[in-house]
PDB file of N, CA and C in Angstrom:
ATOM      1  N   MET A   1       0.871  -1.194   0.045  1.00 91.00           N
ATOM      2  CA  MET A   1      -0.270  -0.277   0.102  1.00 91.00           C
ATOM      3  C   MET A   1       1.106   1.405  -0.169  1.00 91.00           C
ATOM      4  N   VAL A   2       0.605   1.989  -0.879  1.00 93.00           N
ATOM      5  CA  VAL A   2       1.153   3.677  -0.883  1.00 93.00           C
ATOM      6  C   VAL A   2       0.319   4.675  -0.146  1.00 93.00           C
ATOM      7  N   THR A   3       1.397   5.067   0.600  1.00 97.00           N
ATOM      8  CA  THR A   3       1.096   5.956   1.221  1.00 97.00           C
ATOM      9  C   THR A   3       0.868   7.874   0.638  1.00 97.00           C
ATOM     10  N   ALA A   4       0.267   8.261   1.120  1.00 97.00           N
ATOM     11  CA  ALA A   4      -0.242   9.490   0.330  1.00 97.00           C
ATOM     12  C   ALA A   4       1.174  10.333   0.275  1.00 97.00           C
ATOM     13  N   THR A   5       1.857  10.289   1.483  1.00 97.00           N
ATOM     14  CA  THR A   5       2.935  10.508   1.685  1.00 97.00           C
ATOM     15  C   THR A   5       4.081  10.408   0.228  1.00 97.00           C
ATOM     16  N   GLU A   6       3.808   9.193   0.036  1.00 97.00           N
ATOM     17  CA  GLU A   6       4.544   8.471  -0.720  1.00 97.00           C
ATOM     18  C   GLU A   6       4.539   9.047  -2.399  1.00 97.00           C
ATOM     19  N   ARG A   7       2.756   9.187  -2.443  1.00 97.00           N
ATOM     20  CA  ARG A   7       2.161   9.350  -4.136  1.00 97.00           C
ATOM     21  C   ARG A   7       3.109  10.795  -4.118  1.00 97.00           C
ATOM     22  N   ARG A   8       3.085  11.484  -3.150  1.00 98.00           N
ATOM     23  CA  ARG A   8       3.377  12.952  -3.519  1.00 98.00           C
ATOM     24  C   ARG A   8       4.909  13.423  -3.512  1.00 98.00           C
ATOM     25  N   LEU A   9       5.528  12.462  -2.857  1.00 98.00           N
ATOM     26  CA  LEU A   9       7.039  12.391  -3.318  1.00 98.00           C
ATOM     27  C   LEU A   9       7.240  11.720  -4.336  1.00 98.00           C
ATOM     28  N   ALA A  10       6.798  11.029  -5.085  1.00 97.00           N
ATOM     29  CA  ALA A  10       6.722   9.879  -6.058  1.00 97.00           C
ATOM     30  C   ALA A  10       6.295  11.032  -7.622  1.00 97.00           C
ATOM     31  N   ALA A  11       5.409  12.276  -7.291  1.00 98.00           N
ATOM     32  CA  ALA A  11       4.548  13.309  -7.912  1.00 98.00           C
ATOM     33  C   ALA A  11       6.118  14.108  -7.995  1.00 98.00           C
ATOM     34  N   GLN A  12       6.569  14.649  -7.124  1.00 98.00           N
ATOM     35  CA  GLN A  12       7.865  15.746  -6.955  1.00 98.00           C
ATOM     36  C   GLN A  12       8.726  15.130  -7.985  1.00 98.00           C
ATOM     37  N   ILE A  13       9.255  14.043  -7.700  1.00 98.00           N
ATOM     38  CA  ILE A  13       9.955  13.581  -8.217  1.00 98.00           C
ATOM     39  C   ILE A  13       9.720  13.591 -10.063  1.00 98.00           C
ATOM     40  N   ALA A  14       8.460  12.991 -10.335  1.00 98.00           N
ATOM     41  CA  ALA A  14       8.568  13.272 -11.624  1.00 98.00           C
ATOM     42  C   ALA A  14       8.815  14.437 -11.855  1.00 98.00           C
ATOM     43  N   ALA A  15       7.709  15.596 -11.343  1.00 97.00           N
ATOM     44  CA  ALA A  15       7.643  17.079 -11.773  1.00 97.00           C
ATOM     45  C   ALA A  15       9.431  17.408 -12.060  1.00 97.00           C
ATOM     46  N   HIS A  16       9.706  17.468 -10.936  1.00 98.00           N
ATOM     47  CA  HIS A  16      11.450  17.650 -11.307  1.00 98.00           C
ATOM     48  C   HIS A  16      12.710  17.180 -12.657  1.00 98.00           C
ATOM     49  N   GLU A  17      12.128  15.866 -12.749  1.00 98.00           N
ATOM     50  CA  GLU A  17      12.628  15.470 -13.923  1.00 98.00           C
ATOM     51  C   GLU A  17      12.180  15.765 -14.949  1.00 98.00           C
ATOM     52  N   SER A  18      10.998  16.321 -14.819  1.00 97.00           N
ATOM     53  CA  SER A  18      10.323  16.868 -16.277  1.00 97.00           C
ATOM     54  C   SER A  18      10.444  18.072 -16.898  1.00 97.00           C
ATOM     55  N   TRP A  19      10.674  19.072 -15.676  1.00 97.00           N
ATOM     56  CA  TRP A  19      11.747  20.016 -15.747  1.00 97.00           C
ATOM     57  C   TRP A  19      12.907  20.073 -16.030  1.00 97.00           C
ATOM     58  N   ALA A  20      13.223  18.812 -15.990  1.00 97.00           N
ATOM     59  CA  ALA A  20      15.011  19.042 -15.616  1.00 97.00           C
ATOM     60  C   ALA A  20      15.183  18.526 -17.786  1.00 97.00           C
ATOM     61  N   ARG A  21      14.155  18.004 -18.077  1.00 97.00           N
ATOM     62  CA  ARG A  21      14.238  17.945 -19.512  1.00 97.00           C
ATOM     63  C   ARG A  21      13.774  18.848 -20.202  1.00 97.00           C
ATOM     64  N   THR A  22      13.030  19.974 -20.437  1.00 97.00           N
ATOM     65  CA  THR A  22      12.037  20.556 -20.478  1.00 97.00           C
ATOM     66  C   THR A  22      13.086  21.975 -21.223  1.00 97.00           C
ATOM     67  N   PRO A  23      13.635  21.953 -22.165  1.00 97.00           N
ATOM     68  CA  PRO A  23      14.439  22.694 -23.138  1.00 97.00           C
ATOM     69  C   PRO A  23      14.461  24.789 -22.794  1.00 97.00           C
ATOM     70  N   ASP A  24      12.883  25.217 -23.108  1.00 97.00           N
ATOM     71  CA  ASP A  24      12.436  26.553 -22.672  1.00 97.00           C
ATOM     72  C   ASP A  24      11.455  25.960 -21.948  1.00 97.00           C
ATOM     73  N   ARG A  25      11.944  26.859 -20.696  1.00 96.00           N
ATOM     74  CA  ARG A  25      11.145  26.939 -19.595  1.00 96.00           C
ATOM     75  C   ARG A  25       9.628  28.246 -20.037  1.00 96.00           C
ATOM     76  N   ARG A  26       9.957  29.089 -20.586  1.00 96.00           N
ATOM     77  CA  ARG A  26       9.418  30.174 -21.188  1.00 96.00           C
ATOM     78  C   ARG A  26       7.893  29.838 -22.053  1.00 96.00           C
ATOM     79  N   ALA A  27       8.721  28.700 -23.236  1.00 97.00           N
ATOM     80  CA  ALA A  27       7.874  28.206 -23.899  1.00 97.00           C
ATOM     81  C   ALA A  27       6.497  27.197 -22.932  1.00 97.00           C
ATOM     82  N   ARG A  28       6.830  26.453 -21.806  1.00 97.00           N
ATOM     83  CA  ARG A  28       6.342  25.486 -21.699  1.00 97.00           C
ATOM     84  C   ARG A  28       5.277  26.294 -21.033  1.00 97.00           C
ATOM     85  N   THR A  29       5.774  27.413 -19.806  1.00 97.00           N
ATOM     86  CA  THR A  29       4.598  28.230 -19.517  1.00 97.00           C
ATOM     87  C   THR A  29       3.791  29.154 -20.270  1.00 97.00           C
ATOM     88  N   ALA A  30       3.879  29.288 -21.208  1.00 97.00           N
ATOM     89  CA  ALA A  30       3.483  30.466 -22.280  1.00 97.00           C
ATOM     90  C   ALA A  30       1.987  31.018 -21.753  1.00 97.00           C
ATOM     91  N   ALA A  31       1.400  29.545 -21.934  1.00 97.00           N
ATOM     92  CA  ALA A  31       0.017  29.889 -22.496  1.00 97.00           C
ATOM     93  C   ALA A  31      -0.928  30.135 -21.128  1.00 97.00           C
ATOM     94  N   ALA A  32      -0.007  29.528 -20.060  1.00 97.00           N
ATOM     95  CA  ALA A  32      -0.259  29.608 -18.412  1.00 97.00           C
ATOM     96  C   ALA A  32      -0.408  31.311 -18.130  1.00 97.00           C
ATOM     97  N   THR A  33       0.448  32.031 -18.755  1.00 97.00           N
ATOM     98  CA  THR A  33       1.526  33.031 -18.457  1.00 97.00           C
ATOM     99  C   THR A  33       0.702  33.836 -19.196  1.00 97.00           C
ATOM    100  N   GLN A  34       0.022  33.876 -20.120  1.00 97.00           N
ATOM    101  CA  GLN A  34      -0.817  34.933 -20.648  1.00 97.00           C
ATOM    102  C   GLN A  34      -1.867  34.459 -19.851  1.00 97.00           C
ATOM    103  N   ALA A  35      -2.298  33.298 -19.719  1.00 97.00           N
ATOM    104  CA  ALA A  35      -3.896  33.465 -19.306  1.00 97.00           C
ATOM    105  C   ALA A  35      -4.379  34.012 -17.846  1.00 97.00           C
ATOM    106  N   SER A  36      -2.697  34.263 -17.254  1.00 97.00           N
ATOM    107  CA  SER A  36      -3.155  34.450 -15.990  1.00 97.00           C
ATOM    108  C   SER A  36      -3.014  36.167 -16.213  1.00 97.00           C
ATOM    109  N   ALA A  37      -2.329  37.078 -16.937  1.00 96.00           N
ATOM    110  CA  ALA A  37      -2.572  38.041 -17.791  1.00 96.00           C
ATOM    111  C   ALA A  37      -3.405  38.231 -18.149  1.00 96.00           C
ATOM    112  N   ALA A  38      -4.394  38.140 -18.679  1.00 97.00           N
ATOM    113  CA  ALA A  38      -5.749  38.255 -19.032  1.00 97.00           C
ATOM    114  C   ALA A  38      -6.218  38.268 -17.660  1.00 97.00           C
ATOM    115  N   ALA A  39      -6.600  37.155 -17.323  1.00 97.00           N
ATOM    116  CA  ALA A  39      -7.068  36.986 -15.694  1.00 97.00           C
ATOM    117  C   ALA A  39      -7.025  38.589 -15.226  1.00 97.00           C
ATOM    118  N   ALA A  40      -5.452  38.708 -14.774  1.00 96.00           N
ATOM    119  CA  ALA A  40      -5.569  39.897 -14.148  1.00 96.00           C
ATOM    120  C   ALA A  40      -6.042  41.425 -14.730  1.00 96.00           C
ATOM    121  N   ARG A  41      -5.968  41.265 -16.296  1.00 95.00           N
ATOM    122  CA  ARG A  41      -6.246  42.465 -16.624  1.00 95.00           C
ATOM    123  C   ARG A  41      -8.018  42.509 -16.518  1.00 95.00           C
ATOM    124  N   GLU A  42      -8.738  41.538 -16.830  1.00 96.00           N
ATOM    125  CA  GLU A  42     -10.219  41.429 -16.566  1.00 96.00           C
ATOM    126  C   GLU A  42     -10.777  41.519 -15.146  1.00 96.00           C
ATOM    127  N   ARG A  43      -9.844  41.378 -14.332  1.00 96.00           N
ATOM    128  CA  ARG A  43     -10.229  41.721 -12.815  1.00 96.00           C
ATOM    129  C   ARG A  43      -9.935  42.769 -12.877  1.00 96.00           C
ATOM    130  N   ALA A  44      -8.675  43.813 -13.445  1.00 95.00           N
ATOM    131  CA  ALA A  44      -8.807  44.796 -12.847  1.00 95.00           C
ATOM    132  C   ALA A  44      -9.555  45.865 -13.575  1.00 95.00           C
ATOM    133  N   LEU A  45     -10.039  45.617 -14.570  1.00 96.00           N
ATOM    134  CA  LEU A  45     -11.124  45.807 -16.036  1.00 96.00           C
ATOM    135  C   LEU A  45     -12.258  46.059 -14.844  1.00 96.00           C
ATOM    136  N   ILE A  46     -13.219  45.092 -14.384  1.00 97.00           N
ATOM    137  CA  ILE A  46     -14.287  44.903 -13.411  1.00 97.00           C
ATOM    138  C   ILE A  46     -14.164  45.736 -12.225  1.00 97.00           C
ATOM    139  N   ARG A  47     -13.586  45.683 -11.452  1.00 96.00           N
ATOM    140  CA  ARG A  47     -12.896  46.891 -10.657  1.00 96.00           C
ATOM    141  C   ARG A  47     -12.527  48.139 -10.737  1.00 96.00           C
ATOM    142  N   TYR A  48     -12.376  49.018 -12.051  1.00 97.00           N
ATOM    143  CA  TYR A  48     -12.552  50.031 -12.693  1.00 97.00           C
ATOM    144  C   TYR A  48     -13.934  50.165 -13.071  1.00 97.00           C
ATOM    145  N   GLU A  49     -14.349  49.126 -13.453  1.00 97.00           N
ATOM    146  CA  GLU A  49     -15.908  49.686 -13.941  1.00 97.00           C
ATOM    147  C   GLU A  49     -17.081  49.978 -12.850  1.00 97.00           C
ATOM    148  N   ALA A  50     -16.499  49.144 -11.778  1.00 97.00           N
ATOM    149  CA  ALA A  50     -17.724  49.673 -10.579  1.00 97.00           C
ATOM    150  C   ALA A  50     -17.248  51.091 -10.204  1.00 97.00           C
ATOM    151  N   GLN A  51     -15.979  51.588  -9.901  1.00 96.00           N
ATOM    152  CA  GLN A  51     -15.699  52.743  -9.665  1.00 96.00           C
ATOM    153  C   GLN A  51     -15.958  53.673 -10.356  1.00 96.00           C
ATOM    154  N   ILE A  52     -15.881  53.506 -11.621  1.00 95.00           N
ATOM    155  CA  ILE A  52     -16.438  54.054 -12.235  1.00 95.00           C
ATOM    156  C   ILE A  52     -17.814  54.812 -12.614  1.00 95.00           C
ATOM    157  N   ASP A  53     -19.017  53.438 -12.506  1.00 97.00           N
ATOM    158  CA  ASP A  53     -19.959  52.950 -12.498  1.00 97.00           C
ATOM    159  C   ASP A  53     -20.483  52.359 -11.709  1.00 97.00           C
ATOM    160  N   PRO A  54     -20.769  53.041 -10.410  1.00 96.00           N
ATOM    161  CA  PRO A  54     -21.210  51.830  -9.145  1.00 96.00           C
ATOM    162  C   PRO A  54     -22.853  51.493  -9.334  1.00 96.00           C
ATOM    163  N   HIS A  55     -23.032  52.071 -10.426  1.00 97.00           N
ATOM    164  CA  HIS A  55     -25.371  51.929 -10.029  1.00 97.00           C
ATOM    165  C   HIS A  55     -25.542  51.561 -11.501  1.00 97.00           C
ATOM    166  N   ASN A  56     -24.142  50.866 -12.493  1.00 95.00           N
ATOM    167  CA  ASN A  56     -24.740  50.456 -13.212  1.00 95.00           C
ATOM    168  C   ASN A  56     -25.357  51.546 -14.152  1.00 95.00           C
ATOM    169  N   GLU A  57     -25.547  52.257 -14.773  1.00 97.00           N
ATOM    170  CA  GLU A  57     -26.348  53.160 -15.276  1.00 97.00           C
ATOM    171  C   GLU A  57     -25.168  53.429 -16.801  1.00 97.00           C
ATOM    172  N   LEU A  58     -24.152  53.558 -17.217  1.00 97.00           N
ATOM    173  CA  LEU A  58     -23.884  53.018 -18.472  1.00 97.00           C
ATOM    174  C   LEU A  58     -23.884  51.943 -19.076  1.00 97.00           C
ATOM    175  N   ASP A  59     -23.992  52.195 -20.384  1.00 97.00           N
ATOM    176  CA  ASP A  59     -23.805  51.407 -21.582  1.00 97.00           C
ATOM    177  C   ASP A  59     -22.842  50.963 -21.133  1.00 97.00           C
ATOM    178  N   PRO A  60     -22.750  48.985 -21.215  1.00 96.00           N
ATOM    179  CA  PRO A  60     -21.539  48.844 -21.079  1.00 96.00           C
ATOM    180  C   PRO A  60     -20.348  48.676 -21.625  1.00 96.00           C
ATOM    181  N   THR A  61     -20.425  49.161 -23.161  1.00 97.00           N
ATOM    182  CA  THR A  61     -19.325  49.563 -23.572  1.00 97.00           C
ATOM    183  C   THR A  61     -18.669  50.349 -23.828  1.00 97.00           C
ATOM    184  N   GLU A  62     -19.375  51.609 -23.201  1.00 97.00           N
ATOM    185  CA  GLU A  62     -19.047  52.688 -22.776  1.00 97.00           C
ATOM    186  C   GLU A  62     -18.360  52.640 -21.344  1.00 97.00           C
ATOM    187  N   ARG A  63     -18.739  51.763 -20.830  1.00 97.00           N
ATOM    188  CA  ARG A  63     -18.380  51.563 -19.172  1.00 97.00           C
ATOM    189  C   ARG A  63     -16.797  51.057 -19.356  1.00 97.00           C
ATOM    190  N   ARG A  64     -16.396  49.772 -20.053  1.00 97.00           N
ATOM    191  CA  ARG A  64     -15.263  49.194 -20.523  1.00 97.00           C
ATOM    192  C   ARG A  64     -14.445  50.034 -21.352  1.00 97.00           C
ATOM    193  N   ARG A  65     -15.230  50.604 -21.849  1.00 98.00           N
ATOM    194  CA  ARG A  65     -14.176  52.230 -22.505  1.00 98.00           C
ATOM    195  C   ARG A  65     -14.020  53.281 -21.322  1.00 98.00           C
ATOM    196  N   ARG A  66     -14.133  53.579 -20.180  1.00 97.00           N
ATOM    197  CA  ARG A  66     -14.217  54.262 -19.475  1.00 97.00           C
ATOM    198  C   ARG A  66     -13.160  54.085 -18.510  1.00 97.00           C
ATOM    199  N   ALA A  67     -13.390  52.205 -18.419  1.00 97.00           N
ATOM    200  CA  ALA A  67     -12.380  51.477 -17.039  1.00 97.00           C
ATOM    201  C   ALA A  67     -11.116  51.096 -17.857  1.00 97.00           C
ATOM    202  N   GLU A  68     -11.242  51.199 -18.999  1.00 97.00           N
ATOM    203  CA  GLU A  68     -10.154  51.017 -20.116  1.00 97.00           C
ATOM    204  C   GLU A  68      -8.672  51.402 -19.481  1.00 97.00           C
ATOM    205  N   SER A  69      -9.153  53.244 -19.708  1.00 97.00           N
ATOM    206  CA  SER A  69      -8.833  54.495 -19.914  1.00 97.00           C
ATOM    207  C   SER A  69      -8.224  54.724 -18.137  1.00 97.00           C
ATOM    208  N   VAL A  70      -9.648  54.700 -17.415  1.00 97.00           N
ATOM    209  CA  VAL A  70      -8.572  54.584 -16.019  1.00 97.00           C
ATOM    210  C   VAL A  70      -7.402  53.635 -15.741  1.00 97.00           C
ATOM    211  N   ARG A  71      -7.970  52.261 -16.125  1.00 95.00           N
ATOM    212  CA  ARG A  71      -6.763  51.174 -15.902  1.00 95.00           C
ATOM    213  C   ARG A  71      -5.290  51.831 -16.585  1.00 95.00           C
ATOM    214  N   GLN A  72      -5.232  52.373 -17.748  1.00 97.00           N
ATOM    215  CA  GLN A  72      -4.285  53.322 -18.532  1.00 97.00           C
ATOM    216  C   GLN A  72      -3.244  54.002 -17.926  1.00 97.00           C
ATOM    217  N   ALA A  73      -4.617  54.889 -17.162  1.00 97.00           N
ATOM    218  CA  ALA A  73      -3.951  55.986 -16.635  1.00 97.00           C
ATOM    219  C   ALA A  73      -3.174  55.683 -14.840  1.00 97.00           C
ATOM    220  N   ALA A  74      -4.137  54.672 -14.654  1.00 96.00           N
ATOM    221  CA  ALA A  74      -3.236  53.589 -13.111  1.00 96.00           C
ATOM    222  C   ALA A  74      -2.170  53.418 -13.424  1.00 96.00           C
ATOM    223  N   SER A  75      -1.349  52.769 -14.590  1.00 96.00           N
ATOM    224  CA  SER A  75      -0.494  51.670 -15.305  1.00 96.00           C
ATOM    225  C   SER A  75       0.510  52.884 -15.533  1.00 96.00           C
ATOM    226  N   ALA A  76       0.004  53.984 -16.033  1.00 98.00           N
ATOM    227  CA  ALA A  76       1.262  55.290 -16.243  1.00 98.00           C
ATOM    228  C   ALA A  76       1.436  55.989 -14.919  1.00 98.00           C
ATOM    229  N   ARG A  77       0.692  55.862 -14.432  1.00 98.00           N
ATOM    230  CA  ARG A  77       0.589  56.727 -12.663  1.00 98.00           C
ATOM    231  C   ARG A  77       1.833  55.885 -11.911  1.00 98.00           C
ATOM    232  N   ALA A  78       1.682  54.817 -11.965  1.00 98.00           N
ATOM    233  CA  ALA A  78       2.575  53.881 -11.523  1.00 98.00           C
ATOM    234  C   ALA A  78       4.114  53.226 -12.658  1.00 98.00           C
ATOM    235  N   THR A  79       4.607  53.891 -13.127  1.00 98.00           N
ATOM    236  CA  THR A  79       5.104  54.287 -14.327  1.00 98.00           C
ATOM    237  C   THR A  79       6.099  54.692 -13.731  1.00 98.00           C
ATOM    238  N   LEU A  80       5.188  56.124 -14.009  1.00 98.00           N
ATOM    239  CA  LEU A  80       5.966  57.794 -13.368  1.00 98.00           C
ATOM    240  C   LEU A  80       6.414  57.775 -12.127  1.00 98.00           C
ATOM    241  N   LYS A  81       5.468  56.774 -10.661  1.00 98.00           N
ATOM    242  CA  LYS A  81       6.350  56.646  -9.607  1.00 98.00           C
ATOM    243  C   LYS A  81       7.694  55.772  -9.404  1.00 98.00           C
ATOM    244  N   ALA A  82       7.504  54.561 -10.510  1.00 98.00           N
ATOM    245  CA  ALA A  82       8.587  53.892 -10.461  1.00 98.00           C
ATOM    246  C   ALA A  82      10.086  54.792 -11.045  1.00 98.00           C
ATOM    247  N   THR A  83       9.970  55.252 -11.963  1.00 98.00           N
ATOM    248  CA  THR A  83      10.904  56.546 -12.685  1.00 98.00           C
ATOM    249  C   THR A  83      11.070  57.034 -11.612  1.00 98.00           C
ATOM    250  N   ARG A  84      10.491  57.888 -10.879  1.00 98.00           N
ATOM    251  CA  ARG A  84      10.525  59.262 -10.260  1.00 98.00           C
ATOM    252  C   ARG A  84      11.782  58.217  -8.839  1.00 98.00           C
ATOM    253  N   ALA A  85      11.339  57.509  -8.708  1.00 98.00           N
ATOM    254  CA  ALA A  85      11.753  56.555  -7.924  1.00 98.00           C
ATOM    255  C   ALA A  85      13.186  56.092  -8.017  1.00 98.00           C
ATOM    256  N   HIS A  86      13.572  55.632  -8.736  1.00 98.00           N
ATOM    257  CA  HIS A  86      14.861  55.360  -9.862  1.00 98.00           C
ATOM    258  C   HIS A  86      15.871  56.616  -9.656  1.00 98.00           C
ATOM    259  N   ARG A  87      15.376  57.533 -10.166  1.00 98.00           N
ATOM    260  CA  ARG A  87      15.940  58.919 -10.255  1.00 98.00           C
ATOM    261  C   ARG A  87      16.532  59.001  -8.841  1.00 98.00           C
ATOM    262  N   LEU A  88      15.722  59.222  -8.122  1.00 98.00           N
ATOM    263  CA  LEU A  88      15.805  59.573  -6.716  1.00 98.00           C
ATOM    264  C   LEU A  88      16.869  58.928  -6.190  1.00 98.00           C
ATOM    265  N   ALA A  89      16.789  57.482  -6.420  1.00 98.00           N
ATOM    266  CA  ALA A  89      18.216  56.515  -5.873  1.00 98.00           C
ATOM    267  C   ALA A  89      18.883  56.989  -6.615  1.00 98.00           C
ATOM    268  N   ILE A  90      18.885  57.368  -7.428  1.00 98.00           N
ATOM    269  CA  ILE A  90      20.528  57.606  -8.830  1.00 98.00           C
ATOM    270  C   ILE A  90      20.932  58.709  -7.867  1.00 98.00           C
ATOM    271  N   GLU A  91      20.089  59.936  -7.767  1.00 98.00           N
ATOM    272  CA  GLU A  91      20.597  61.071  -7.190  1.00 98.00           C
ATOM    273  C   GLU A  91      20.911  60.701  -5.283  1.00 98.00           C
ATOM    274  N   ALA A  92      20.599  59.939  -4.774  1.00 98.00           N
ATOM    275  CA  ALA A  92      21.130  59.448  -3.298  1.00 98.00           C
ATOM    276  C   ALA A  92      22.118  59.120  -3.498  1.00 98.00           C
ATOM    277  N   ALA A  93      22.236  58.022  -4.312  1.00 98.00           N
ATOM    278  CA  ALA A  93      23.768  57.328  -4.546  1.00 98.00           C
ATOM    279  C   ALA A  93      25.013  58.284  -4.581  1.00 98.00           C
ATOM    280  N   GLN A  94      24.629  59.281  -5.605  1.00 98.00           N
ATOM    281  CA  GLN A  94      25.836  60.702  -6.192  1.00 98.00           C
ATOM    282  C   GLN A  94      25.970  61.147  -4.883  1.00 98.00           C
ATOM    283  N   LEU A  95      24.855  61.336  -4.126  1.00 97.00           N
ATOM    284  CA  LEU A  95      24.836  62.334  -3.349  1.00 97.00           C
ATOM    285  C   LEU A  95      25.920  61.442  -1.766  1.00 97.00           C
ATOM    286  N   ALA A  96      25.714  60.651  -1.819  1.00 97.00           N
ATOM    287  CA  ALA A  96      26.178  59.808  -0.752  1.00 97.00           C
ATOM    288  C   ALA A  96      28.399  59.474  -1.254  1.00 97.00           C
ATOM    289  N   ALA A  97      28.175  59.290  -2.631  1.00 97.00           N
ATOM    290  CA  ALA A  97      29.845  58.795  -3.290  1.00 97.00           C
ATOM    291  C   ALA A  97      29.722  60.603  -2.634  1.00 97.00           C
ATOM    292  N   GLU A  98      29.650  61.680  -3.030  1.00 97.00           N
ATOM    293  CA  GLU A  98      30.034  63.251  -3.012  1.00 97.00           C
ATOM    294  C   GLU A  98      30.149  63.100  -1.400  1.00 97.00           C
ATOM    295  N   ALA A  99      29.621  62.736  -0.321  1.00 96.00           N
ATOM    296  CA  ALA A  99      29.535  62.955   1.034  1.00 96.00           C
ATOM    297  C   ALA A  99      31.066  61.920   1.689  1.00 96.00           C
ATOM    298  N   THR A 100      30.723  60.917   0.662  1.00 96.00           N
ATOM    299  CA  THR A 100      31.805  60.264   1.505  1.00 96.00           C
ATOM    300  C   THR A 100      33.324  60.513   0.899  1.00 96.00           C
ATOM    301  N   ALA A 101      33.173  60.950  -0.700  1.00 96.00           N
ATOM    302  CA  ALA A 101      34.648  61.835  -1.085  1.00 96.00           C
ATOM    303  C   ALA A 101      34.980  63.001  -0.130  1.00 96.00           C
ATOM    304  N   GLU A 102      34.541  64.171   0.613  1.00 95.00           N
ATOM    305  CA  GLU A 102      34.493  65.103   0.830  1.00 95.00           C
ATOM    306  C   GLU A 102      34.817  64.568   2.710  1.00 95.00           C
ATOM    307  N   THR A 103      34.295  63.572   2.810  1.00 95.00           N
ATOM    308  CA  THR A 103      34.826  63.036   4.150  1.00 95.00           C
ATOM    309  C   THR A 103      35.950  62.356   4.582  1.00 95.00           C
ATOM    310  N   ALA A 104      36.670  61.700   3.144  1.00 94.00           N
ATOM    311  CA  ALA A 104      37.767  61.406   2.773  1.00 94.00           C
ATOM    312  C   ALA A 104      38.976  62.323   2.784  1.00 94.00           C
ATOM    313  N   ALA A 105      38.545  63.254   2.219  1.00 93.00           N
ATOM    314  CA  ALA A 105      39.192  64.729   2.354  1.00 93.00           C
ATOM    315  C   ALA A 105      39.840  65.269   3.117  1.00 93.00           C
ATOM    316  N   LEU A 106      38.561  65.565   4.161  1.00 92.00           N
ATOM    317  CA  LEU A 106      38.707  66.022   5.076  1.00 92.00           C
ATOM    318  C   LEU A 106      39.005  65.163   6.452  1.00 92.00           C
ATOM    319  N   GLY A 107      39.799  63.961   6.073  1.00 88.00           N
ATOM    320  CA  GLY A 107      40.441  63.022   7.611  1.00 88.00           C
ATOM    321  C   GLY A 107      39.092  62.439   8.066  1.00 88.00           C
ATOM    322  N   ILE A 108      38.264  62.561   8.221  1.00 82.00           N
ATOM    323  CA  ILE A 108      37.313  62.489   9.160  1.00 82.00           C
ATOM    324  C   ILE A 108      36.471  60.935   8.611  1.00 82.00           C
TER     325      ILE A 108
END
């Protein structure tokens, strides 16, 4: 009789061996990755639709069009914040390097 633990371990071994023989991991998971991204986008659109038309008064096509605009604005806003954060990190690193050089020149 095989226990549940033995079945689980046998399945893990098979999965690891299968992945070891997979030459292109991205290709193997591409369909699932694409489906996951599409599902996440759809969930976001549904959430934005509820925000812009909480009483379901708009035509569904118009509601979806507006939700898509809100989604794109949110994406652009996140990109802007990331870009600013990256620039500030570079500036902070430059200031730290300058401070280190100044203190070294002063013998501190």
